[in-house]
Amino acid sequence: MNITIHYAFLPHTDADAALDFYRDTLGFEVRNDVGYEGMRWLTVGPPNQPETSIVLHPPAADPGITDEERRVILELIAKGSYGSLALATDDLDGLFEKLVASGADVVQEPTDQPYGVRDCAFRDPTGNLLRINQS
């Protein structure tokens, strides 16, 4: 049996800003851009990994969520404590400089962690935490 990660989901609060970050800064390709009732879902992924995608979705779009639950989710997103994802690159320092030049929100500069990983961290335009490991 072979199991792969096909989709991961992260919220976005501004589809155009998310598109600029994931497509124009990280270099991901857009696989789907769907609008529905004034909301927008974006599916993006690395060009060399067509089987793995990130779905950027409107937060709290589920009709089963109460207004209070929606408010709490939006507050957690604003604090940057709702969504996260770990990426890897063979050029951590190069990607770090590219993200800094784009104006991305730096959380941590490239660091050799005591557990054996060299990584850095950013927040995407919504506030999702992206840890990037040296591969």
GROMACS .gro file of N, CA and C in nm:
model
  405
    1MET      N    1   0.085  -0.119   0.000
    1MET     CA    2   0.000   0.000   0.000
    1MET      C    3   0.089   0.124   0.000
    2ASN      N    4   0.055   0.219  -0.084
    2ASN     CA    5   0.128   0.345  -0.093
    2ASN      C    6   0.030   0.458  -0.063
    3ILE      N    7   0.059   0.536   0.040
    3ILE     CA    8  -0.026   0.650   0.075
    3ILE      C    9   0.053   0.777   0.052
    4THR      N   10  -0.008   0.873  -0.016
    4THR     CA   11   0.057   1.002  -0.039
    4THR      C   12  -0.030   1.113   0.019
    5ILE      N   13   0.033   1.226   0.044
    5ILE     CA   14  -0.044   1.345   0.085
    5ILE      C   15  -0.087   1.414  -0.044
    6HIS      N   16  -0.217   1.423  -0.064
    6HIS     CA   17  -0.271   1.479  -0.188
    6HIS      C   18  -0.305   1.627  -0.173
    7TYR      N   19  -0.381   1.661  -0.068
    7TYR     CA   20  -0.418   1.800  -0.041
    7TYR      C   21  -0.391   1.833   0.106
    8ALA      N   22  -0.343   1.954   0.128
    8ALA     CA   23  -0.341   2.013   0.262
    8ALA      C   24  -0.422   2.141   0.250
    9PHE      N   25  -0.486   2.182   0.356
    9PHE     CA   26  -0.574   2.298   0.351
    9PHE      C   27  -0.524   2.408   0.445
   10LEU      N   28  -0.521   2.529   0.394
   10LEU     CA   29  -0.488   2.646   0.474
   10LEU      C   30  -0.592   2.753   0.443
   11PRO      N   31  -0.630   2.832   0.543
   11PRO     CA   32  -0.724   2.939   0.514
   11PRO      C   33  -0.653   3.059   0.450
   12HIS      N   34  -0.729   3.137   0.377
   12HIS     CA   35  -0.679   3.267   0.330
   12HIS      C   36  -0.787   3.370   0.361
   13THR      N   37  -0.744   3.492   0.388
   13THR     CA   38  -0.839   3.601   0.410
   13THR      C   39  -0.837   3.701   0.295
   14ASP      N   40  -0.745   3.680   0.199
   14ASP     CA   41  -0.735   3.766   0.081
   14ASP      C   42  -0.679   3.679  -0.032
   15ALA      N   43  -0.766   3.637  -0.122
   15ALA     CA   44  -0.725   3.544  -0.228
   15ALA      C   45  -0.615   3.602  -0.317
   16ASP      N   46  -0.625   3.730  -0.349
   16ASP     CA   47  -0.523   3.789  -0.436
   16ASP      C   48  -0.386   3.795  -0.368
   17ALA      N   49  -0.384   3.828  -0.239
   17ALA     CA   50  -0.257   3.830  -0.164
   17ALA      C   51  -0.201   3.689  -0.152
   18ALA      N   52  -0.288   3.591  -0.129
   18ALA     CA   53  -0.243   3.451  -0.121
   18ALA      C   54  -0.185   3.407  -0.254
   19LEU      N   55  -0.250   3.444  -0.363
   19LEU     CA   56  -0.202   3.409  -0.496
   19LEU      C   57  -0.065   3.472  -0.523
   20ASP      N   58  -0.051   3.598  -0.487
   20ASP     CA   59   0.079   3.665  -0.506
   20ASP      C   60   0.188   3.591  -0.428
   21PHE      N   61   0.158   3.552  -0.305
   21PHE     CA   62   0.259   3.486  -0.222
   21PHE      C   63   0.293   3.347  -0.274
   22TYR      N   64   0.192   3.263  -0.291
   22TYR     CA   65   0.218   3.122  -0.326
   22TYR      C   66   0.263   3.106  -0.471
   23ARG      N   67   0.205   3.183  -0.562
   23ARG     CA   68   0.243   3.171  -0.704
   23ARG      C   69   0.366   3.253  -0.736
   24ASP      N   70   0.361   3.383  -0.703
   24ASP     CA   71   0.466   3.474  -0.750
   24ASP      C   72   0.593   3.469  -0.665
   25THR      N   73   0.580   3.446  -0.536
   25THR     CA   74   0.698   3.443  -0.449
   25THR      C   75   0.753   3.302  -0.435
   26LEU      N   76   0.667   3.205  -0.400
   26LEU     CA   77   0.717   3.069  -0.381
   26LEU      C   78   0.733   2.994  -0.513
   27GLY      N   79   0.667   3.040  -0.618
   27GLY     CA   80   0.680   2.975  -0.749
   27GLY      C   81   0.587   2.857  -0.769
   28PHE      N   82   0.485   2.844  -0.685
   28PHE     CA   83   0.390   2.735  -0.703
   28PHE      C   84   0.302   2.761  -0.825
   29GLU      N   85   0.255   2.654  -0.887
   29GLU     CA   86   0.162   2.669  -0.998
   29GLU      C   87   0.019   2.667  -0.945
   30VAL      N   88  -0.067   2.739  -1.015
   30VAL     CA   89  -0.209   2.742  -0.979
   30VAL      C   90  -0.277   2.626  -1.051
   31ARG      N   91  -0.339   2.539  -0.975
   31ARG     CA   92  -0.405   2.421  -1.033
   31ARG      C   93  -0.555   2.437  -1.043
   32ASN      N   94  -0.608   2.525  -0.960
   32ASN     CA   95  -0.751   2.551  -0.966
   32ASN      C   96  -0.778   2.685  -0.900
   33ASP      N   97  -0.873   2.759  -0.953
   33ASP     CA   98  -0.914   2.889  -0.899
   33ASP      C   99  -1.065   2.893  -0.915
   34VAL      N  100  -1.134   2.869  -0.806
   34VAL     CA  101  -1.279   2.850  -0.812
   34VAL      C  102  -1.349   2.954  -0.725
   35GLY      N  103  -1.449   3.018  -0.783
   35GLY     CA  104  -1.531   3.112  -0.707
   35GLY      C  105  -1.669   3.053  -0.684
   36TYR      N  106  -1.726   3.087  -0.567
   36TYR     CA  107  -1.860   3.039  -0.535
   36TYR      C  108  -1.921   3.133  -0.432
   37GLU      N  109  -2.032   3.193  -0.466
   37GLU     CA  110  -2.106   3.282  -0.377
   37GLU      C  111  -2.017   3.388  -0.314
   38GLY      N  112  -1.933   3.451  -0.396
   38GLY     CA  113  -1.849   3.560  -0.349
   38GLY      C  114  -1.723   3.515  -0.277
   39MET      N  115  -1.700   3.384  -0.268
   39MET     CA  116  -1.579   3.332  -0.204
   39MET      C  117  -1.490   3.270  -0.312
   40ARG      N  118  -1.363   3.244  -0.276
   40ARG     CA  119  -1.268   3.194  -0.375
   40ARG      C  120  -1.177   3.088  -0.312
   41TRP      N  121  -1.165   2.974  -0.378
   41TRP     CA  122  -1.077   2.864  -0.338
   41TRP      C  123  -0.965   2.856  -0.441
   42LEU      N  124  -0.840   2.850  -0.394
   42LEU     CA  125  -0.723   2.838  -0.481
   42LEU      C  126  -0.653   2.707  -0.450
   43THR      N  127  -0.617   2.633  -0.553
   43THR     CA  128  -0.537   2.513  -0.535
   43THR      C  129  -0.402   2.539  -0.601
   44VAL      N  130  -0.296   2.527  -0.522
   44VAL     CA  131  -0.161   2.556  -0.571
   44VAL      C  132  -0.069   2.441  -0.531
   45GLY      N  133   0.044   2.434  -0.597
   45GLY     CA  134   0.141   2.332  -0.560
   45GLY      C  135   0.272   2.348  -0.635
   46PRO      N  136   0.375   2.279  -0.587
   46PRO     CA  137   0.504   2.286  -0.655
   46PRO      C  138   0.492   2.227  -0.795
   47PRO      N  139   0.551   2.293  -0.896
   47PRO     CA  140   0.539   2.244  -1.034
   47PRO      C  141   0.592   2.104  -1.055
   48ASN      N  142   0.691   2.064  -0.975
   48ASN     CA  143   0.751   1.931  -0.993
   48ASN      C  144   0.682   1.822  -0.909
   49GLN      N  145   0.572   1.858  -0.842
   49GLN     CA  146   0.499   1.762  -0.759
   49GLN      C  147   0.348   1.773  -0.785
   50PRO      N  148   0.304   1.729  -0.902
   50PRO     CA  149   0.162   1.747  -0.937
   50PRO      C  150   0.066   1.669  -0.848
   51GLU      N  151   0.117   1.573  -0.773
   51GLU     CA  152   0.030   1.493  -0.687
   51GLU      C  153   0.007   1.556  -0.549
   52THR      N  154   0.076   1.666  -0.519
   52THR     CA  155   0.062   1.730  -0.388
   52THR      C  156   0.018   1.875  -0.407
   53SER      N  157  -0.092   1.912  -0.340
   53SER     CA  158  -0.147   2.047  -0.355
   53SER      C  159  -0.186   2.106  -0.221
   54ILE      N  160  -0.190   2.238  -0.217
   54ILE     CA  161  -0.243   2.312  -0.103
   54ILE      C  162  -0.371   2.381  -0.150
   55VAL      N  163  -0.479   2.361  -0.078
   55VAL     CA  164  -0.604   2.429  -0.107
   55VAL      C  165  -0.614   2.548  -0.011
   56LEU      N  166  -0.612   2.666  -0.068
   56LEU     CA  167  -0.628   2.790   0.010
   56LEU      C  168  -0.775   2.825   0.004
   57HIS      N  169  -0.838   2.827   0.119
   57HIS     CA  170  -0.984   2.838   0.123
   57HIS      C  171  -1.030   2.954   0.210
   58PRO      N  172  -1.150   3.001   0.184
   58PRO     CA  173  -1.205   3.105   0.272
   58PRO      C  174  -1.223   3.046   0.411
   59PRO      N  175  -1.183   3.116   0.515
   59PRO     CA  176  -1.194   3.061   0.649
   59PRO      C  177  -1.340   3.054   0.695
   60ALA      N  178  -1.368   2.951   0.768
   60ALA     CA  179  -1.499   2.937   0.832
   60ALA      C  180  -1.613   2.945   0.732
   61ALA      N  181  -1.593   2.889   0.611
   61ALA     CA  182  -1.698   2.893   0.509
   61ALA      C  183  -1.803   2.785   0.531
   62ASP      N  184  -1.776   2.693   0.621
   62ASP     CA  185  -1.871   2.583   0.649
   62ASP      C  186  -2.002   2.639   0.704
   63PRO      N  187  -2.115   2.610   0.637
   63PRO     CA  188  -2.243   2.665   0.685
   63PRO      C  189  -2.284   2.611   0.822
   64GLY      N  190  -2.222   2.503   0.867
   64GLY     CA  191  -2.254   2.448   0.999
   64GLY      C  192  -2.185   2.518   1.114
   65ILE      N  193  -2.100   2.615   1.085
   65ILE     CA  194  -2.028   2.688   1.190
   65ILE      C  195  -2.113   2.806   1.235
   66THR      N  196  -2.120   2.824   1.364
   66THR     CA  197  -2.198   2.937   1.418
   66THR      C  198  -2.120   3.067   1.398
   67ASP      N  199  -2.190   3.178   1.413
   67ASP     CA  200  -2.123   3.309   1.402
   67ASP      C  201  -2.014   3.323   1.508
   68GLU      N  202  -2.039   3.272   1.630
   68GLU     CA  203  -1.940   3.279   1.737
   68GLU      C  204  -1.816   3.195   1.702
   69GLU      N  205  -1.839   3.075   1.649
   69GLU     CA  206  -1.726   2.990   1.608
   69GLU      C  207  -1.648   3.057   1.495
   70ARG      N  208  -1.718   3.119   1.402
   70ARG     CA  209  -1.652   3.188   1.291
   70ARG      C  210  -1.567   3.303   1.345
   71ARG      N  211  -1.621   3.377   1.443
   71ARG     CA  212  -1.546   3.489   1.502
   71ARG      C  213  -1.418   3.438   1.568
   72VAL      N  214  -1.427   3.327   1.643
   72VAL     CA  215  -1.310   3.270   1.712
   72VAL      C  216  -1.206   3.225   1.609
   73ILE      N  217  -1.251   3.158   1.503
   73ILE     CA  218  -1.157   3.111   1.400
   73ILE      C  219  -1.085   3.230   1.337
   74LEU      N  220  -1.156   3.336   1.304
   74LEU     CA  221  -1.093   3.453   1.244
   74LEU      C  222  -0.994   3.519   1.340
   75GLU      N  223  -1.026   3.518   1.471
   75GLU     CA  224  -0.932   3.573   1.569
   75GLU      C  225  -0.805   3.488   1.576
   76LEU      N  226  -0.820   3.356   1.573
   76LEU     CA  227  -0.702   3.268   1.576
   76LEU      C  228  -0.617   3.288   1.451
   77ILE      N  229  -0.681   3.303   1.337
   77ILE     CA  230  -0.606   3.327   1.213
   77ILE      C  231  -0.529   3.458   1.224
   78ALA      N  232  -0.594   3.563   1.274
   78ALA     CA  233  -0.528   3.693   1.287
   78ALA      C  234  -0.407   3.686   1.378
   79LYS      N  235  -0.410   3.598   1.479
   79LYS     CA  236  -0.296   3.581   1.570
   79LYS      C  237  -0.189   3.490   1.511
   80GLY      N  238  -0.218   3.428   1.397
   80GLY     CA  239  -0.122   3.337   1.336
   80GLY      C  240  -0.115   3.204   1.406
   81SER      N  241  -0.218   3.166   1.477
   81SER     CA  242  -0.213   3.041   1.553
   81SER      C  243  -0.319   2.941   1.506
   82TYR      N  244  -0.356   2.947   1.379
   82TYR     CA  245  -0.460   2.858   1.329
   82TYR      C  246  -0.403   2.754   1.232
   83GLY      N  247  -0.336   2.798   1.125
   83GLY     CA  248  -0.286   2.707   1.023
   83GLY      C  249  -0.135   2.710   1.013
   84SER      N  250  -0.076   2.595   0.978
   84SER     CA  251   0.068   2.590   0.956
   84SER      C  252   0.100   2.479   0.857
   85LEU      N  253   0.220   2.490   0.800
   85LEU     CA  254   0.265   2.394   0.701
   85LEU      C  255   0.417   2.393   0.703
   86ALA      N  256   0.477   2.277   0.683
   86ALA     CA  257   0.623   2.267   0.672
   86ALA      C  258   0.658   2.237   0.527
   87LEU      N  259   0.748   2.317   0.472
   87LEU     CA  260   0.798   2.299   0.336
   87LEU      C  261   0.946   2.263   0.345
   88ALA      N  262   1.005   2.219   0.237
   88ALA     CA  263   1.148   2.190   0.233
   88ALA      C  264   1.206   2.241   0.103
   89THR      N  265   1.330   2.283   0.108
   89THR     CA  266   1.402   2.329  -0.011
   89THR      C  267   1.548   2.289  -0.002
   90ASP      N  268   1.610   2.277  -0.118
   90ASP     CA  269   1.754   2.246  -0.119
   90ASP      C  270   1.838   2.372  -0.108
   91ASP      N  271   1.773   2.491  -0.104
   91ASP     CA  272   1.844   2.618  -0.091
   91ASP      C  273   1.771   2.707   0.010
   92LEU      N  274   1.785   2.674   0.138
   92LEU     CA  275   1.714   2.747   0.243
   92LEU      C  276   1.753   2.894   0.244
   93ASP      N  277   1.882   2.923   0.238
   93ASP     CA  278   1.926   3.062   0.245
   93ASP      C  279   1.877   3.142   0.124
   94GLY      N  280   1.880   3.080   0.006
   94GLY     CA  281   1.833   3.148  -0.114
   94GLY      C  282   1.683   3.178  -0.107
   95LEU      N  283   1.606   3.080  -0.060
   95LEU     CA  284   1.462   3.102  -0.048
   95LEU      C  285   1.432   3.205   0.060
   96PHE      N  286   1.508   3.199   0.170
   96PHE     CA  287   1.489   3.299   0.277
   96PHE      C  288   1.509   3.440   0.220
   97GLU      N  289   1.617   3.461   0.145
   97GLU     CA  290   1.644   3.594   0.089
   97GLU      C  291   1.534   3.636  -0.008
   98LYS      N  292   1.484   3.542  -0.087
   98LYS     CA  293   1.376   3.572  -0.181
   98LYS      C  294   1.250   3.615  -0.106
   99LEU      N  295   1.218   3.545   0.003
   99LEU     CA  296   1.099   3.579   0.080
   99LEU      C  297   1.115   3.713   0.150
  100VAL      N  298   1.234   3.739   0.204
  100VAL     CA  299   1.259   3.869   0.267
  100VAL      C  300   1.243   3.982   0.165
  101ALA      N  301   1.299   3.962   0.046
  101ALA     CA  302   1.289   4.064  -0.059
  101ALA      C  303   1.145   4.090  -0.101
  102SER      N  304   1.060   3.988  -0.088
  102SER     CA  305   0.918   4.004  -0.125
  102SER      C  306   0.839   4.079  -0.018
  103GLY      N  307   0.900   4.098   0.100
  103GLY     CA  308   0.829   4.163   0.209
  103GLY      C  309   0.753   4.068   0.298
  104ALA      N  310   0.779   3.936   0.283
  104ALA     CA  311   0.710   3.838   0.367
  104ALA      C  312   0.744   3.859   0.514
  105ASP      N  313   0.654   3.819   0.599
  105ASP     CA  314   0.666   3.836   0.745
  105ASP      C  315   0.760   3.728   0.801
  106VAL      N  316   0.881   3.768   0.839
  106VAL     CA  317   0.981   3.675   0.892
  106VAL      C  318   0.949   3.643   1.038
  107VAL      N  319   0.942   3.516   1.070
  107VAL     CA  320   0.923   3.472   1.209
  107VAL      C  321   1.057   3.426   1.267
  108GLN      N  322   1.138   3.360   1.184
  108GLN     CA  323   1.267   3.309   1.230
  108GLN      C  324   1.364   3.302   1.113
  109GLU      N  325   1.481   3.356   1.130
  109GLU     CA  326   1.586   3.346   1.028
  109GLU      C  327   1.638   3.203   1.024
  110PRO      N  328   1.711   3.165   0.917
  110PRO     CA  329   1.766   3.029   0.910
  110PRO      C  330   1.846   2.996   1.037
  111THR      N  331   1.811   2.883   1.096
  111THR     CA  332   1.868   2.844   1.226
  111THR      C  333   1.897   2.695   1.226
  112ASP      N  334   2.014   2.657   1.281
  112ASP     CA  335   2.044   2.516   1.303
  112ASP      C  336   1.977   2.475   1.434
  113GLN      N  337   1.874   2.394   1.425
  113GLN     CA  338   1.799   2.354   1.543
  113GLN      C  339   1.873   2.243   1.618
  114PRO      N  340   1.858   2.237   1.750
  114PRO     CA  341   1.928   2.134   1.829
  114PRO      C  342   1.883   1.992   1.795
  115TYR      N  343   1.769   1.978   1.729
  115TYR     CA  344   1.719   1.846   1.691
  115TYR      C  345   1.762   1.807   1.550
  116GLY      N  346   1.858   1.881   1.491
  116GLY     CA  347   1.920   1.838   1.367
  116GLY      C  348   1.865   1.895   1.240
  117VAL      N  349   1.773   1.989   1.247
  117VAL     CA  350   1.713   2.049   1.127
  117VAL      C  351   1.759   2.193   1.115
  118ARG      N  352   1.792   2.235   0.995
  118ARG     CA  353   1.816   2.378   0.970
  118ARG      C  354   1.690   2.431   0.904
  119ASP      N  355   1.630   2.534   0.964
  119ASP     CA  356   1.504   2.584   0.910
  119ASP      C  357   1.488   2.733   0.935
  120CYS      N  358   1.385   2.790   0.873
  120CYS     CA  359   1.344   2.927   0.897
  120CYS      C  360   1.191   2.926   0.900
  121ALA      N  361   1.131   3.040   0.935
  121ALA     CA  362   0.985   3.044   0.942
  121ALA      C  363   0.933   3.180   0.897
  122PHE      N  364   0.818   3.176   0.831
  122PHE     CA  365   0.749   3.294   0.782
  122PHE      C  366   0.600   3.281   0.811
  123ARG      N  367   0.530   3.391   0.799
  123ARG     CA  368   0.384   3.387   0.796
  123ARG      C  369   0.343   3.426   0.654
  124ASP      N  370   0.242   3.355   0.601
  124ASP     CA  371   0.189   3.395   0.471
  124ASP      C  372   0.100   3.517   0.491
  125PRO      N  373   0.045   3.576   0.385
  125PRO     CA  374  -0.033   3.699   0.402
  125PRO      C  375  -0.153   3.686   0.497
  126THR      N  376  -0.203   3.564   0.516
  126THR     CA  377  -0.314   3.545   0.608
  126THR      C  378  -0.267   3.533   0.753
  127GLY      N  379  -0.145   3.484   0.771
  127GLY     CA  380  -0.093   3.462   0.906
  127GLY      C  381  -0.057   3.316   0.931
  128ASN      N  382  -0.082   3.229   0.834
  128ASN     CA  383  -0.044   3.088   0.848
  128ASN      C  384   0.108   3.078   0.864
  129LEU      N  385   0.151   2.994   0.957
  129LEU     CA  386   0.294   2.975   0.981
  129LEU      C  387   0.351   2.876   0.881
  130LEU      N  388   0.456   2.916   0.811
  130LEU     CA  389   0.526   2.828   0.717
  130LEU      C  390   0.667   2.807   0.769
  131ARG      N  391   0.698   2.684   0.810
  131ARG     CA  392   0.835   2.649   0.846
  131ARG      C  393   0.897   2.590   0.720
  132ILE      N  394   1.020   2.631   0.691
  132ILE     CA  395   1.088   2.583   0.571
  132ILE      C  396   1.218   2.517   0.614
  133ASN      N  397   1.231   2.389   0.582
  133ASN     CA  398   1.348   2.310   0.620
  133ASN      C  399   1.447   2.304   0.505
  134GLN      N  400   1.575   2.298   0.539
  134GLN     CA  401   1.678   2.267   0.441
  134GLN      C  402   1.668   2.117   0.413
  135SER      N  403   1.657   2.079   0.286
  135SER     CA  404   1.649   1.936   0.255
  135SER      C  405   1.783   1.884   0.209
   0.00000   0.00000   0.00000
